[in-house]
């Protein structure tokens, strides 16, 4: 079974600075997807960024980018120019690409605080 | 607007009672999921369904039941057999198929046993 580990329960960053959230995963599969989801105080889960394992290029979405190291099974999220609205829980998630219902496996989350 | 609607937002239940959480989607998605969220444990899968009239147990199905009579609807019943039902419940859906699409989530239901 796949597992996802987020070893940082809480992180803090000053506004306009850069922060990196860590995620490692364990799998024997070669084809899969990785995701970062944001959960603000409203508790709505919002997709931040997605990485396909067969793509070597790291995904980017505006101020959000990932560092995907397939051999090391590492998938970190970098948030640049942090804003107060970035404060939230961030979850790393894994999904197989095996043609089934493709359920997500989540890490335990990292709570990000953004300070002035 | 297309999306996933969970109701109610807050739900209170007395011990020993069954309660049903609603999840409706108008995205024409094939697969639907129920997750439970507890502090410090992330999201854990309860049940999922790939097509109408079919569903599978997830990692923590004990004490829960589901039905999928319509593509748009995937209600979750928390039975009296669930020993610790107080939690935040999230419903999600996605278009079937391995590639491309991410799961979309509802806004959740907070269930409290009183």
Coordinates of C-alpha atoms in Angstrom, one line a residue:
Chain A
X1 CA 0.0 0.0 0.0
X2 CA 1.1 3.5 -0.7
X3 CA 1.9 5.9 2.2
X4 CA 2.5 9.6 2.2
X5 CA 4.5 11.3 5.0
X6 CA 4.5 15.0 5.9
X7 CA 7.1 15.5 8.6
X8 CA 6.4 19.2 9.3
X9 CA 3.2 19.6 11.4
X10 CA 3.6 23.4 11.4
X11 CA 5.5 25.9 9.4
X12 CA 5.7 29.7 9.6
X13 CA 6.8 32.2 6.9
X14 CA 6.9 36.0 6.8
X15 CA 4.8 37.7 4.2
X16 CA 6.7 38.1 0.8
X17 CA 9.2 35.4 1.8
X18 CA 9.6 31.8 0.4
X19 CA 8.7 28.6 2.2
X20 CA 9.1 25.0 1.3
X21 CA 6.8 22.2 2.6
X22 CA 8.1 18.7 2.5
X23 CA 6.5 15.4 1.5
X24 CA 7.8 11.9 1.0
X25 CA 5.9 8.9 -0.3
X26 CA 6.4 5.2 -0.6
X27 CA 5.2 3.2 -3.6
X28 CA 6.3 0.3 -5.8
X29 CA 4.5 1.8 -8.8
X30 CA 6.1 3.7 -11.6
X31 CA 3.1 5.6 -12.9
X32 CA 1.2 7.9 -10.5
X33 CA 0.1 11.4 -9.7
X34 CA 1.1 13.6 -6.8
X35 CA -0.9 16.6 -5.6
X36 CA -0.8 19.4 -3.1
X37 CA -4.1 20.5 -1.7
X38 CA -4.8 23.6 0.4
X39 CA -7.4 23.6 3.1
X40 CA -8.1 27.1 4.5
X41 CA -10.2 27.8 7.6
X42 CA -13.4 27.3 5.5
X43 CA -12.2 23.6 5.2
X44 CA -12.8 23.5 1.5
X45 CA -10.1 21.4 -0.2
X46 CA -8.5 23.3 -3.0
X47 CA -6.1 21.8 -5.5
X48 CA -2.9 23.8 -5.6
X49 CA -0.7 21.9 -8.0
X50 CA -0.4 18.5 -9.7
X51 CA 2.6 16.5 -10.9
X52 CA 2.6 13.5 -13.2
X53 CA 5.2 11.0 -12.3
X54 CA 6.2 10.3 -15.9
X55 CA 7.0 14.0 -16.5
X56 CA 10.5 15.0 -15.4
X57 CA 9.8 18.7 -15.5
X58 CA 8.6 20.1 -12.2
X59 CA 5.1 21.6 -12.2
X60 CA 4.5 25.3 -11.5
X61 CA 1.4 27.3 -10.9
X62 CA 2.1 31.0 -10.5
X63 CA 3.8 31.4 -7.1
X64 CA 3.6 27.6 -6.4
X65 CA 6.2 25.1 -7.6
X66 CA 7.3 21.6 -6.8
X67 CA 10.6 19.9 -6.5
X68 CA 9.8 16.3 -7.6
X69 CA 12.6 13.8 -7.0
X70 CA 11.2 10.5 -8.2
X71 CA 14.1 8.3 -7.2
X72 CA 14.1 9.8 -3.7
X73 CA 10.3 9.7 -3.6
X74 CA 10.2 13.3 -2.6
X75 CA 7.7 15.9 -3.6
X76 CA 8.1 19.3 -1.9
X77 CA 6.0 22.4 -2.4
X78 CA 7.6 25.9 -2.7
X79 CA 5.5 28.9 -2.1
X80 CA 7.2 32.2 -3.3
X81 CA 6.2 35.7 -2.3
X82 CA 4.0 34.3 0.5
X83 CA 0.7 36.1 1.1
X84 CA -1.6 36.2 4.1
X85 CA -4.2 34.2 2.1
X86 CA -1.7 31.3 1.8
X87 CA -2.2 30.6 5.5
X88 CA -3.9 27.1 5.6
X89 CA -3.4 23.4 6.0
X90 CA -1.5 21.9 3.1
X91 CA -1.9 18.2 2.3
X92 CA 0.2 16.1 0.0
X93 CA -1.6 13.4 -1.8
X94 CA -0.8 10.4 -4.0
X95 CA -2.9 8.7 -6.7
X96 CA -2.2 5.6 -8.7
X97 CA -2.5 5.7 -12.4
X98 CA -3.8 2.1 -12.7
X99 CA -7.1 2.6 -14.4
X100 CA -9.3 2.1 -11.3
X101 CA -11.2 4.6 -9.3
X102 CA -7.8 6.1 -8.4
X103 CA -8.5 6.9 -4.8
X104 CA -6.2 9.5 -3.1
X105 CA -3.9 8.7 -0.2
X106 CA -3.2 11.8 1.9
X107 CA -0.4 12.8 4.3
X108 CA -1.2 14.2 7.7
X109 CA -0.9 17.8 6.6
X110 CA 1.3 20.9 7.4
X111 CA -0.3 23.9 8.9
X112 CA 1.3 27.1 7.4
X113 CA 1.2 30.4 9.2
X114 CA 2.0 33.6 7.4
X115 CA 3.1 36.5 9.5
X116 CA 3.5 40.2 8.8
Chain B
X1 CA -22.7 26.5 -11.2
X2 CA -21.3 23.0 -11.3
X3 CA -20.0 21.5 -8.1
X4 CA -20.4 19.2 -5.2
X5 CA -22.9 20.0 -2.5
X6 CA -22.7 18.5 1.0
X7 CA -25.5 18.9 3.5
X8 CA -25.9 19.8 6.2
X9 CA -22.8 21.7 7.1
X10 CA -23.2 20.9 10.8
X11 CA -25.0 17.8 12.2
X12 CA -25.6 16.7 15.7
X13 CA -26.5 13.1 16.6
X14 CA -27.4 11.3 19.8
X15 CA -25.5 8.2 20.7
X16 CA -27.1 5.1 19.2
X17 CA -28.8 6.9 16.3
X18 CA -28.0 6.5 12.6
X19 CA -27.5 9.6 10.6
X20 CA -27.2 10.2 6.8
X21 CA -24.9 12.8 5.2
X22 CA -25.8 14.0 1.8
X23 CA -23.5 14.4 -1.2
X24 CA -24.7 15.6 -4.6
X25 CA -22.7 16.5 -7.7
X26 CA -23.7 18.0 -11.0
X27 CA -20.3 17.6 -12.7
X28 CA -21.3 14.4 -14.4
X29 CA -18.5 12.7 -12.6
X30 CA -18.4 8.9 -12.5
X31 CA -16.4 8.3 -9.3
X32 CA -17.4 9.5 -5.9
X33 CA -15.6 9.2 -2.5
X34 CA -16.2 9.7 1.2
X35 CA -13.3 10.8 3.4
X36 CA -13.1 11.3 7.1
X37 CA -10.8 14.0 8.6
X38 CA -9.6 13.9 12.2
X39 CA -7.0 16.3 13.7
X40 CA -3.5 15.1 13.0
X41 CA -4.6 12.3 10.8
X42 CA -5.2 13.8 7.4
X43 CA -8.0 12.4 5.3
X44 CA -8.9 8.7 5.4
X45 CA -11.0 7.0 2.8
X46 CA -14.3 5.5 4.0
X47 CA -16.0 4.3 0.8
X48 CA -15.8 5.0 -2.9
X49 CA -18.0 4.3 -5.9
X50 CA -16.9 4.0 -9.6
X51 CA -20.4 3.6 -11.1
X52 CA -24.0 3.5 -10.2
X53 CA -25.1 0.6 -8.0
X54 CA -21.5 -0.3 -7.2
X55 CA -19.2 0.8 -4.3
X56 CA -16.1 -0.5 -2.5
X57 CA -14.9 -0.2 1.1
X58 CA -12.0 2.1 1.8
X59 CA -9.6 2.0 4.7
X60 CA -12.0 2.7 7.5
X61 CA -15.5 1.4 6.4
X62 CA -16.5 -0.2 9.6
X63 CA -19.7 1.5 11.0
X64 CA -20.5 3.2 7.8
X65 CA -22.7 2.4 4.8
X66 CA -23.3 4.0 1.4
X67 CA -25.6 3.7 -1.6
X68 CA -25.2 4.9 -5.2
X69 CA -28.6 4.7 -6.8
X70 CA -28.0 7.7 -9.0
X71 CA -24.9 9.0 -10.6
X72 CA -25.3 12.4 -9.0
X73 CA -25.8 11.2 -5.4
X74 CA -23.6 9.2 -2.9
X75 CA -25.1 9.5 0.6
X76 CA -23.1 8.2 3.6
X77 CA -24.9 6.7 6.6
X78 CA -23.0 6.8 9.9
X79 CA -24.5 3.9 11.9
X80 CA -24.6 3.3 15.7
X81 CA -21.9 0.7 15.2
X82 CA -19.3 3.5 14.4
X83 CA -17.6 3.9 17.8
X84 CA -16.2 7.4 17.3
X85 CA -18.2 9.2 14.7
X86 CA -17.5 12.8 15.7
X87 CA -15.4 14.1 12.8
X88 CA -15.4 16.2 9.7
X89 CA -16.6 14.3 6.6
X90 CA -15.6 15.3 3.0
X91 CA -17.2 14.1 -0.2
X92 CA -15.3 14.2 -3.5
X93 CA -15.9 13.2 -7.1
X94 CA -13.8 12.9 -10.3
X95 CA -14.3 12.0 -13.9
X96 CA -13.5 8.3 -14.4
X97 CA -10.3 7.3 -16.0
X98 CA -6.7 7.3 -15.0
X99 CA -5.4 10.4 -16.5
X100 CA -5.7 14.1 -16.1
X101 CA -8.4 15.0 -13.7
X102 CA -8.1 15.8 -10.1
X103 CA -10.8 15.1 -7.4
X104 CA -13.2 17.9 -6.6
X105 CA -14.3 18.3 -3.0
X106 CA -17.5 19.4 -1.3
X107 CA -17.4 21.8 1.6
X108 CA -17.8 19.1 4.2
X109 CA -20.1 18.1 7.1
X110 CA -19.1 18.4 10.7
X111 CA -20.7 15.6 12.7
X112 CA -20.9 15.8 16.4
X113 CA -22.2 13.1 18.7
X114 CA -23.9 14.5 21.8

